[in-house]
PDB file of C-alpha atoms in Angstrom:
ATOM      1  CA  MET T   8       0.200  -0.030   0.333  1.00 75.00           C
ATOM      2  CA  SER T   9       1.504   3.664  -0.779  1.00 84.00           C
ATOM      3  CA  ILE T  10       1.919   5.410   1.962  1.00 86.00           C
ATOM      4  CA  SER T  11       0.908   9.443   1.481  1.00 90.00           C
ATOM      5  CA  ALA T  12       2.425  12.609   3.015  1.00 86.00           C
ATOM      6  CA  GLY T  13      -0.965  13.217   4.620  1.00 86.00           C
ATOM      7  CA  MET T  14      -1.326  10.167   6.434  1.00 90.00           C
ATOM      8  CA  VAL T  15       2.649  10.300   7.330  1.00 86.00           C
ATOM      9  CA  LYS T  16       1.255  13.741   8.680  1.00 81.00           C
ATOM     10  CA  GLU T  17      -1.701  12.522  10.941  1.00 85.00           C
ATOM     11  CA  LEU T  18       0.508   9.906  12.288  1.00 83.00           C
ATOM     12  CA  ARG T  19       3.125  12.279  13.140  1.00 77.00           C
ATOM     13  CA  GLU T  20       0.903  14.720  14.485  1.00 72.00           C
ATOM     14  CA  LYS T  21      -1.505  12.154  16.890  1.00 75.00           C
ATOM     15  CA  THR T  22       1.811  10.466  18.118  1.00 73.00           C
ATOM     16  CA  GLY T  23       5.094  13.298  18.140  1.00 66.00           C
ATOM     17  CA  ALA T  24       6.800  10.574  16.635  1.00 74.00           C
ATOM     18  CA  GLY T  25       9.624  11.458  13.718  1.00 72.00           C
ATOM     19  CA  MET T  26       8.227  11.072   9.863  1.00 75.00           C
ATOM     20  CA  MET T  27      10.517   8.686   8.958  1.00 79.00           C
ATOM     21  CA  ASP T  28       9.313   6.796  12.325  1.00 81.00           C
ATOM     22  CA  CYS T  29       5.992   6.987  11.413  1.00 83.00           C
ATOM     23  CA  LYS T  30       6.211   6.209   7.510  1.00 87.00           C
ATOM     24  CA  LYS T  31       7.949   2.960   8.638  1.00 87.00           C
ATOM     25  CA  ALA T  32       4.862   2.463  11.069  1.00 88.00           C
ATOM     26  CA  LEU T  33       2.647   2.886   8.425  1.00 92.00           C
ATOM     27  CA  GLN T  34       4.623   0.880   6.136  1.00 91.00           C
ATOM     28  CA  GLU T  35       4.330  -2.330   8.642  1.00 91.00           C
ATOM     29  CA  SER T  36       0.758  -2.072   9.514  1.00 92.00           C
ATOM     30  CA  ASN T  37       0.235  -1.512   5.818  1.00 92.00           C
ATOM     31  CA  GLY T  38      -1.727   1.806   6.132  1.00 92.00           C
ATOM     32  CA  ASP T  39      -3.746   1.160   9.615  1.00 91.00           C
ATOM     33  CA  MET T  40      -3.190   4.233  11.401  1.00 89.00           C
ATOM     34  CA  GLU T  41      -4.510   2.833  14.780  1.00 86.00           C
ATOM     35  CA  ARG T  42      -2.044  -0.287  14.265  1.00 87.00           C
ATOM     36  CA  ALA T  43       0.814   2.353  13.192  1.00 87.00           C
ATOM     37  CA  ALA T  44       0.043   4.017  16.412  1.00 82.00           C
ATOM     38  CA  GLU T  45       0.414   0.882  18.418  1.00 82.00           C
ATOM     39  CA  ILE T  46       3.272  -0.008  16.805  1.00 83.00           C
ATOM     40  CA  LEU T  47       5.230   3.120  17.641  1.00 80.00           C
ATOM     41  CA  ARG T  48       3.932   2.951  21.014  1.00 73.00           C
ATOM     42  CA  GLU T  49       5.525  -0.493  21.381  1.00 73.00           C
ATOM     43  CA  LYS T  50       8.747   0.661  20.187  1.00 72.00           C
ATOM     44  CA  GLY T  51       9.045   3.283  22.626  1.00 66.00           C
ATOM     45  CA  ILE T  52       9.409   6.037  19.815  1.00 69.00           C
ATOM     46  CA  ALA T  53       5.913   7.970  20.457  1.00 63.00           C
ATOM     47  CA  LYS T  54       6.359   7.898  24.746  1.00 59.00           C
ATOM     48  CA  ALA T  55      10.173   8.936  23.621  1.00 62.00           C
ATOM     49  CA  ALA T  56       8.544  11.434  20.988  1.00 61.00           C
ATOM     50  CA  LYS T  57       5.972  13.219  23.999  1.00 59.00           C
ATOM     51  CA  LYS T  58       9.162  13.869  25.938  1.00 60.00           C
ATOM     52  CA  SER T  59      11.403  15.573  22.871  1.00 58.00           C
ATOM     53  CA  ASP T  60      10.408  19.097  24.456  1.00 57.00           C
ATOM     54  CA  ARG T  61      11.194  18.374  27.696  1.00 64.00           C
ATOM     55  CA  ILE T  62      13.694  20.208  29.419  1.00 63.00           C
ATOM     56  CA  ALA T  63      17.269  18.003  29.593  1.00 71.00           C
ATOM     57  CA  ALA T  64      19.863  20.245  31.285  1.00 79.00           C
ATOM     58  CA  GLU T  65      21.750  17.693  33.861  1.00 91.00           C
ATOM     59  CA  GLY T  66      23.702  14.785  32.927  1.00 94.00           C
ATOM     60  CA  LEU T  67      27.271  13.492  32.670  1.00 96.00           C
ATOM     61  CA  ALA T  68      30.151  14.648  30.139  1.00 97.00           C
ATOM     62  CA  SER T  69      32.709  11.727  29.013  1.00 97.00           C
ATOM     63  CA  VAL T  70      35.830  10.976  27.561  1.00 98.00           C
ATOM     64  CA  GLU T  71      37.350   8.242  25.950  1.00 98.00           C
ATOM     65  CA  VAL T  72      40.547   7.609  24.229  1.00 97.00           C
ATOM     66  CA  LYS T  73      41.396   4.900  21.670  1.00 97.00           C
ATOM     67  CA  GLY T  74      45.024   4.636  19.775  1.00 96.00           C
ATOM     68  CA  ASN T  75      45.232   8.356  18.296  1.00 97.00           C
ATOM     69  CA  TYR T  76      41.555   9.555  18.643  1.00 98.00           C
ATOM     70  CA  GLY T  77      39.334  10.751  21.627  1.00 98.00           C
ATOM     71  CA  VAL T  78      36.132  12.087  22.185  1.00 98.00           C
ATOM     72  CA  VAL T  79      34.489  14.155  24.615  1.00 98.00           C
ATOM     73  CA  LEU T  80      30.850  14.041  24.899  1.00 98.00           C
ATOM     74  CA  GLU T  81      27.776  15.451  27.102  1.00 97.00           C
ATOM     75  CA  VAL T  82      24.707  13.439  27.350  1.00 96.00           C
ATOM     76  CA  ASN T  83      21.732  14.812  29.066  1.00 94.00           C
ATOM     77  CA  SER T  84      18.905  13.747  31.115  1.00 92.00           C
ATOM     78  CA  GLU T  85      16.030  15.701  33.153  1.00 89.00           C
ATOM     79  CA  THR T  86      17.194  15.176  36.303  1.00 88.00           C
ATOM     80  CA  ASP T  87      20.534  14.814  38.393  1.00 88.00           C
ATOM     81  CA  PHE T  88      18.840  11.925  39.962  1.00 89.00           C
ATOM     82  CA  VAL T  89      18.744  10.078  36.679  1.00 90.00           C
ATOM     83  CA  ALA T  90      22.361  11.146  35.763  1.00 90.00           C
ATOM     84  CA  LYS T  91      23.690   9.531  38.997  1.00 91.00           C
ATOM     85  CA  ASN T  92      21.664   6.075  37.876  1.00 90.00           C
ATOM     86  CA  GLU T  93      23.697   3.509  36.736  1.00 93.00           C
ATOM     87  CA  GLU T  94      22.605   2.486  33.611  1.00 92.00           C
ATOM     88  CA  PHE T  95      22.573   6.114  32.491  1.00 94.00           C
ATOM     89  CA  GLN T  96      26.632   6.301  33.551  1.00 95.00           C
ATOM     90  CA  ASN T  97      26.545   2.855  31.259  1.00 95.00           C
ATOM     91  CA  LEU T  98      24.956   4.322  28.961  1.00 96.00           C
ATOM     92  CA  THR T  99      26.889   7.497  28.696  1.00 97.00           C
ATOM     93  CA  LYS T 100      29.760   5.142  28.645  1.00 96.00           C
ATOM     94  CA  GLU T 101      28.294   2.952  25.463  1.00 96.00           C
ATOM     95  CA  ILE T 102      27.946   6.322  23.018  1.00 97.00           C
ATOM     96  CA  ALA T 103      31.732   7.480  24.340  1.00 98.00           C
ATOM     97  CA  SER T 104      32.959   4.000  22.866  1.00 97.00           C
ATOM     98  CA  HIS T 105      30.966   4.184  20.095  1.00 97.00           C
ATOM     99  CA  LEU T 106      31.655   7.182  18.708  1.00 98.00           C
ATOM    100  CA  VAL T 107      35.735   7.134  19.633  1.00 97.00           C
ATOM    101  CA  GLU T 108      35.409   4.176  16.792  1.00 96.00           C
ATOM    102  CA  GLN T 109      33.325   5.733  14.473  1.00 96.00           C
ATOM    103  CA  ARG T 110      34.153   8.952  14.577  1.00 97.00           C
ATOM    104  CA  PRO T 111      31.289  10.456  12.705  1.00 97.00           C
ATOM    105  CA  ALA T 112      31.354  13.852  11.111  1.00 96.00           C
ATOM    106  CA  ASN T 113      28.637  15.852  13.109  1.00 96.00           C
ATOM    107  CA  LEU T 114      26.010  15.028  15.692  1.00 94.00           C
ATOM    108  CA  GLU T 115      23.072  14.350  12.893  1.00 92.00           C
ATOM    109  CA  ALA T 116      25.453  11.682  11.434  1.00 95.00           C
ATOM    110  CA  ALA T 117      25.989  10.158  14.617  1.00 95.00           C
ATOM    111  CA  LEU T 118      22.612  10.247  15.739  1.00 94.00           C
ATOM    112  CA  GLU T 119      21.331   8.330  12.209  1.00 92.00           C
ATOM    113  CA  ALA T 120      24.220   5.611  12.098  1.00 93.00           C
ATOM    114  CA  PRO T 121      23.968   2.180  13.430  1.00 94.00           C
ATOM    115  CA  PHE T 122      24.506   1.144  17.080  1.00 94.00           C
ATOM    116  CA  GLY T 123      25.353  -1.828  17.867  1.00 89.00           C
ATOM    117  CA  ASN T 124      22.687  -4.357  16.706  1.00 88.00           C
ATOM    118  CA  VAL T 125      19.880  -1.046  16.346  1.00 89.00           C
ATOM    119  CA  SER T 126      19.124   0.536  13.278  1.00 90.00           C
ATOM    120  CA  SER T 127      20.544   3.681  14.601  1.00 92.00           C
ATOM    121  CA  LEU T 128      22.217   5.650  17.831  1.00 94.00           C
ATOM    122  CA  ASN T 129      18.725   7.812  18.266  1.00 91.00           C
ATOM    123  CA  GLU T 130      16.523   4.392  18.231  1.00 89.00           C
ATOM    124  CA  TYR T 131      18.478   3.303  20.891  1.00 92.00           C
ATOM    125  CA  LEU T 132      18.115   6.374  23.064  1.00 92.00           C
ATOM    126  CA  ASN T 133      14.774   6.061  21.927  1.00 87.00           C
ATOM    127  CA  GLU T 134      14.875   2.526  23.771  1.00 87.00           C
ATOM    128  CA  LYS T 135      16.446   4.104  26.783  1.00 88.00           C
ATOM    129  CA  ILE T 136      13.590   7.203  27.178  1.00 87.00           C
ATOM    130  CA  ALA T 137      11.113   4.801  27.072  1.00 81.00           C
ATOM    131  CA  LYS T 138      12.875   2.791  29.654  1.00 82.00           C
ATOM    132  CA  ILE T 139      14.446   5.302  32.530  1.00 84.00           C
ATOM    133  CA  GLY T 140      11.051   7.463  31.564  1.00 80.00           C
ATOM    134  CA  GLU T 141      12.912  10.888  31.222  1.00 84.00           C
ATOM    135  CA  ARG T 142      14.223  12.741  27.916  1.00 85.00           C
ATOM    136  CA  ILE T 143      17.722  11.834  27.074  1.00 91.00           C
ATOM    137  CA  SER T 144      19.898  13.324  24.542  1.00 92.00           C
ATOM    138  CA  LEU T 145      23.858  13.180  23.099  1.00 95.00           C
ATOM    139  CA  ARG T 146      23.755  16.894  22.981  1.00 94.00           C
ATOM    140  CA  ARG T 147      27.342  17.496  21.429  1.00 96.00           C
ATOM    141  CA  PHE T 148      30.799  15.495  21.343  1.00 98.00           C
ATOM    142  CA  SER T 149      34.502  16.400  19.825  1.00 98.00           C
ATOM    143  CA  VAL T 150      36.732  13.965  18.351  1.00 98.00           C
ATOM    144  CA  LEU T 151      40.136  14.893  18.616  1.00 98.00           C
ATOM    145  CA  GLU T 152      43.682  13.212  17.048  1.00 98.00           C
ATOM    146  CA  LYS T 153      47.019  13.356  18.613  1.00 97.00           C
ATOM    147  CA  ALA T 154      50.090  12.682  16.744  1.00 96.00           C
ATOM    148  CA  GLU T 155      52.291   9.496  17.449  1.00 95.00           C
ATOM    149  CA  ASN T 156      54.598  11.567  19.657  1.00 93.00           C
ATOM    150  CA  GLY T 157      51.825  13.762  21.462  1.00 97.00           C
ATOM    151  CA  ALA T 158      49.781  12.710  24.180  1.00 98.00           C
ATOM    152  CA  PHE T 159      45.710  13.059  25.239  1.00 98.00           C
ATOM    153  CA  GLY T 160      44.996  14.591  28.354  1.00 98.00           C
ATOM    154  CA  ALA T 161      41.852  13.311  29.909  1.00 97.00           C
ATOM    155  CA  TYR T 162      39.914  14.747  33.226  1.00 97.00           C
ATOM    156  CA  LEU T 163      36.846  14.836  34.793  1.00 96.00           C
ATOM    157  CA  HIS T 164      35.066  16.769  37.310  1.00 95.00           C
ATOM    158  CA  MET T 165      32.824  15.008  39.967  1.00 92.00           C
ATOM    159  CA  GLY T 166      32.193  12.156  38.055  1.00 90.00           C
ATOM    160  CA  GLY T 167      31.271  13.969  35.045  1.00 94.00           C
ATOM    161  CA  LYS T 168      30.379  17.330  35.526  1.00 94.00           C
ATOM    162  CA  ILE T 169      33.057  18.648  33.566  1.00 96.00           C
ATOM    163  CA  GLY T 170      34.762  17.171  30.795  1.00 97.00           C
ATOM    164  CA  VAL T 171      38.081  17.865  29.131  1.00 98.00           C
ATOM    165  CA  LEU T 172      40.271  16.125  26.554  1.00 98.00           C
ATOM    166  CA  VAL T 173      43.482  17.970  25.753  1.00 98.00           C
ATOM    167  CA  VAL T 174      45.733  17.177  22.612  1.00 98.00           C
ATOM    168  CA  LEU T 175      49.760  17.630  23.730  1.00 98.00           C
ATOM    169  CA  ASP T 176      52.232  17.875  21.211  1.00 97.00           C
ATOM    170  CA  GLY T 177      56.471  16.747  21.596  1.00 96.00           C
ATOM    171  CA  THR T 178      55.270  14.705  24.737  1.00 97.00           C
ATOM    172  CA  THR T 179      53.979  11.614  25.170  1.00 97.00           C
ATOM    173  CA  ASP T 180      53.781  12.564  28.844  1.00 97.00           C
ATOM    174  CA  GLU T 181      50.218  11.591  30.104  1.00 96.00           C
ATOM    175  CA  ALA T 182      50.329  12.576  33.767  1.00 97.00           C
ATOM    176  CA  LEU T 183      51.503  16.191  32.281  1.00 97.00           C
ATOM    177  CA  ALA T 184      49.095  16.012  29.924  1.00 98.00           C
ATOM    178  CA  LYS T 185      46.012  15.375  32.509  1.00 97.00           C
ATOM    179  CA  ASP T 186      47.213  18.050  34.796  1.00 97.00           C
ATOM    180  CA  VAL T 187      46.835  20.859  31.734  1.00 98.00           C
ATOM    181  CA  ALA T 188      43.584  18.894  31.604  1.00 97.00           C
ATOM    182  CA  MET T 189      43.080  19.304  34.953  1.00 96.00           C
ATOM    183  CA  HIS T 190      44.034  22.975  34.755  1.00 97.00           C
ATOM    184  CA  ILE T 191      41.550  23.540  31.652  1.00 97.00           C
ATOM    185  CA  ALA T 192      38.600  22.081  33.764  1.00 96.00           C
ATOM    186  CA  ALA T 193      39.460  24.650  36.656  1.00 95.00           C
ATOM    187  CA  ALA T 194      40.357  27.696  34.595  1.00 95.00           C
ATOM    188  CA  ASN T 195      38.175  27.275  32.026  1.00 96.00           C
ATOM    189  CA  PRO T 196      40.036  29.400  28.823  1.00 97.00           C
ATOM    190  CA  LYS T 197      38.611  29.980  25.243  1.00 96.00           C
ATOM    191  CA  TYR T 198      41.533  29.447  23.414  1.00 98.00           C
ATOM    192  CA  VAL T 199      45.178  28.218  23.402  1.00 98.00           C
ATOM    193  CA  SER T 200      47.068  31.079  22.584  1.00 97.00           C
ATOM    194  CA  ARG T 201      46.480  34.858  21.972  1.00 96.00           C
ATOM    195  CA  ASP T 202      47.106  34.337  18.351  1.00 96.00           C
ATOM    196  CA  GLN T 203      44.107  32.487  18.223  1.00 97.00           C
ATOM    197  CA  VAL T 204      42.004  35.926  19.728  1.00 96.00           C
ATOM    198  CA  SER T 205      40.023  37.371  16.697  1.00 96.00           C
ATOM    199  CA  GLN T 206      40.942  41.233  16.314  1.00 95.00           C
ATOM    200  CA  GLU T 207      37.392  41.879  16.764  1.00 95.00           C
ATOM    201  CA  GLU T 208      37.079  40.635  20.071  1.00 94.00           C
ATOM    202  CA  VAL T 209      40.441  42.415  21.126  1.00 94.00           C
ATOM    203  CA  GLU T 210      39.353  45.618  19.848  1.00 93.00           C
ATOM    204  CA  LYS T 211      35.889  45.378  21.798  1.00 90.00           C
ATOM    205  CA  GLU T 212      37.594  44.299  24.843  1.00 91.00           C
ATOM    206  CA  LYS T 213      40.196  47.341  24.578  1.00 90.00           C
ATOM    207  CA  GLU T 214      36.442  49.638  24.240  1.00 88.00           C
ATOM    208  CA  ILE T 215      35.607  48.176  27.271  1.00 89.00           C
ATOM    209  CA  LEU T 216      38.517  48.915  29.341  1.00 88.00           C
ATOM    210  CA  LYS T 217      39.245  52.367  27.785  1.00 87.00           C
ATOM    211  CA  ALA T 218      35.369  53.153  29.355  1.00 86.00           C
ATOM    212  CA  GLN T 219      36.181  51.607  32.128  1.00 85.00           C
ATOM    213  CA  ALA T 220      39.338  53.432  32.793  1.00 84.00           C
ATOM    214  CA  LEU T 221      37.815  57.035  31.928  1.00 85.00           C
ATOM    215  CA  ASN T 222      35.163  56.088  34.391  1.00 82.00           C
ATOM    216  CA  GLU T 223      37.551  55.807  36.993  1.00 83.00           C
ATOM    217  CA  GLY T 224      38.619  59.351  36.186  1.00 84.00           C
ATOM    218  CA  LYS T 225      41.711  58.399  35.243  1.00 83.00           C
ATOM    219  CA  PRO T 226      43.886  60.864  33.103  1.00 85.00           C
ATOM    220  CA  ALA T 227      43.424  60.310  29.222  1.00 80.00           C
ATOM    221  CA  ASN T 228      47.069  60.453  28.998  1.00 81.00           C
ATOM    222  CA  ILE T 229      47.485  57.356  30.834  1.00 87.00           C
ATOM    223  CA  VAL T 230      44.270  55.241  29.745  1.00 87.00           C
ATOM    224  CA  GLU T 231      46.108  53.784  26.940  1.00 85.00           C
ATOM    225  CA  LYS T 232      48.873  52.492  29.247  1.00 86.00           C
ATOM    226  CA  MET T 233      46.192  51.203  31.247  1.00 88.00           C
ATOM    227  CA  VAL T 234      44.198  49.249  28.730  1.00 89.00           C
ATOM    228  CA  GLU T 235      47.266  47.696  27.446  1.00 88.00           C
ATOM    229  CA  GLY T 236      47.854  46.282  30.513  1.00 89.00           C
ATOM    230  CA  ARG T 237      44.808  45.355  31.570  1.00 90.00           C
ATOM    231  CA  LEU T 238      44.262  43.533  27.947  1.00 93.00           C
ATOM    232  CA  SER T 239      47.205  41.467  29.199  1.00 92.00           C
ATOM    233  CA  LYS T 240      44.959  40.137  32.209  1.00 92.00           C
ATOM    234  CA  TYR T 241      42.422  39.868  30.113  1.00 93.00           C
ATOM    235  CA  PHE T 242      44.552  37.023  27.767  1.00 95.00           C
ATOM    236  CA  GLU T 243      45.416  35.698  30.983  1.00 93.00           C
ATOM    237  CA  GLU T 244      41.876  34.609  31.515  1.00 93.00           C
ATOM    238  CA  ILE T 245      41.066  33.354  27.709  1.00 96.00           C
ATOM    239  CA  CYS T 246      43.905  31.626  26.938  1.00 98.00           C
ATOM    240  CA  VAL T 247      45.442  28.630  28.486  1.00 98.00           C
ATOM    241  CA  ASN T 248      49.461  29.447  27.629  1.00 98.00           C
ATOM    242  CA  ASP T 249      49.191  32.484  29.403  1.00 96.00           C
ATOM    243  CA  GLN T 250      47.428  31.345  32.655  1.00 97.00           C
ATOM    244  CA  PRO T 251      49.044  30.310  35.771  1.00 96.00           C
ATOM    245  CA  PHE T 252      49.437  26.797  36.294  1.00 96.00           C
ATOM    246  CA  VAL T 253      47.045  25.763  38.780  1.00 94.00           C
ATOM    247  CA  LYS T 254      49.352  23.657  40.231  1.00 94.00           C
ATOM    248  CA  ASP T 255      52.259  26.067  40.352  1.00 94.00           C
ATOM    249  CA  PRO T 256      50.953  29.680  40.518  1.00 94.00           C
ATOM    250  CA  ASP T 257      54.510  30.945  39.622  1.00 95.00           C
ATOM    251  CA  LYS T 258      54.740  29.593  36.276  1.00 95.00           C
ATOM    252  CA  LYS T 259      52.330  29.994  33.136  1.00 96.00           C
ATOM    253  CA  VAL T 260      51.463  26.699  31.074  1.00 98.00           C
ATOM    254  CA  GLY T 261      53.008  28.131  28.110  1.00 97.00           C
ATOM    255  CA  LYS T 262      56.095  28.283  29.988  1.00 97.00           C
ATOM    256  CA  LEU T 263      55.538  25.161  31.729  1.00 97.00           C
ATOM    257  CA  LEU T 264      55.012  23.414  28.511  1.00 98.00           C
ATOM    258  CA  SER T 265      57.434  25.052  26.112  1.00 97.00           C
ATOM    259  CA  GLU T 266      60.128  23.795  29.312  1.00 96.00           C
ATOM    260  CA  LYS T 267      59.355  20.046  28.532  1.00 96.00           C
ATOM    261  CA  GLY T 268      59.424  20.381  24.609  1.00 96.00           C
ATOM    262  CA  ALA T 269      55.302  20.518  24.507  1.00 97.00           C
ATOM    263  CA  SER T 270      52.983  22.332  23.377  1.00 98.00           C
ATOM    264  CA  VAL T 271      49.246  22.393  23.822  1.00 98.00           C
ATOM    265  CA  VAL T 272      47.604  21.736  19.865  1.00 98.00           C
ATOM    266  CA  THR T 273      43.686  21.638  21.071  1.00 98.00           C
ATOM    267  CA  PHE T 274      41.363  21.189  23.625  1.00 98.00           C
ATOM    268  CA  VAL T 275      37.844  20.578  24.389  1.00 98.00           C
ATOM    269  CA  ARG T 276      36.024  21.833  27.832  1.00 97.00           C
ATOM    270  CA  TYR T 277      32.168  20.589  27.658  1.00 97.00           C
ATOM    271  CA  GLU T 278      30.470  21.726  31.240  1.00 95.00           C
ATOM    272  CA  VAL T 279      27.230  19.914  31.881  1.00 94.00           C
ATOM    273  CA  GLY T 280      24.439  22.024  31.264  1.00 90.00           C
ATOM    274  CA  GLU T 281      26.116  25.375  30.147  1.00 87.00           C
ATOM    275  CA  GLY T 282      24.121  27.530  28.068  1.00 78.00           C
ATOM    276  CA  LEU T 283      20.624  25.520  29.089  1.00 76.00           C
ATOM    277  CA  GLU T 284      17.428  26.126  30.579  1.00 64.00           C
ATOM    278  CA  LYS T 285      17.826  24.311  33.613  1.00 65.00           C
ATOM    279  CA  ARG T 286      14.141  23.149  35.061  1.00 56.00           C
ATOM    280  CA  GLN T 287      13.526  24.188  38.456  1.00 54.00           C
ATOM    281  CA  GLU T 288      12.834  21.289  40.796  1.00 52.00           C
ATOM    282  CA  ASN T 289      13.776  20.565  44.299  1.00 53.00           C
ATOM    283  CA  PHE T 290      15.062  17.342  45.310  1.00 47.00           C
ATOM    284  CA  ALA T 291      12.087  15.993  47.195  1.00 51.00           C
ATOM    285  CA  GLU T 292       9.912  16.402  44.075  1.00 54.00           C
ATOM    286  CA  GLU T 293      12.652  14.963  41.909  1.00 50.00           C
ATOM    287  CA  VAL T 294      12.352  11.550  44.558  1.00 46.00           C
ATOM    288  CA  MET T 295       8.498  11.552  44.274  1.00 52.00           C
ATOM    289  CA  ALA T 296       8.351  11.980  40.487  1.00 53.00           C
ATOM    290  CA  GLN T 297      11.171   8.984  39.730  1.00 49.00           C
ATOM    291  CA  THR T 298       8.645   6.929  42.991  1.00 47.00           C
ATOM    292  CA  LYS T 299       5.799   7.496  40.489  1.00 51.00           C
ATOM    293  CA  LYS T 300       7.500   5.956  37.273  1.00 50.00           C
ATOM    294  CA  GLN T 301       8.629   2.684  39.057  1.00 46.00           C
TER     295      GLN T 301
END
């Protein structure tokens, strides 16, 4: 039986499931709308879709390294309660292992690619959503590559609230690389070095610093010197090479590494939920919500 776009649209509106899932269900039911809806429910897809508009800003970051490739990722849940669940933690590790082996080009490709014995990672997540009872999503990931004479530094803070993966060149000292990753987790730099900061960002910061100095009543003839001094402080805030090393504040990270013939190639730092709206819910309500799901 031919499945029309109108039939797919009707089933989608009825269940909230994705277009491809609706089309497959209609094909399987030979166009029977009610049976198609049941099929989606049986597969947990309709239930998962109904949760798709709920806020998932908790969760875990994870890091996985295999050979010369490493991945850092963030998987979100709706509550911290679920994020501490062993099944969710195992799911995050499963996804991390999959991503570092398959190295998909982007998030869309990752979600559509086969995952183990399941047709796609997206379908696997839907199964977990149906079982766990919360919206779960792979929010983002980055795959990094190191050279043979390089080292990965991996660090998870508080079991995965912050995840960092850094690539060093010129050294295979993984302990040193981990220390740099820990530093990045604590200091939260945006760039490796000053030359990565755009001229537009530098000029904008100069304008802000100049306005601050003038508002403080500083004479115009010394404002420019003050701006240059404060700009150096700004670079210390945003560039890892300019930052005092957390384990030895008398030494800059860039200097520390250069003395060992090493340098930072790149890094990725994910902090769970950053930039996302979080649901306001107290712990007692969270426990009650979980109890009702059991």
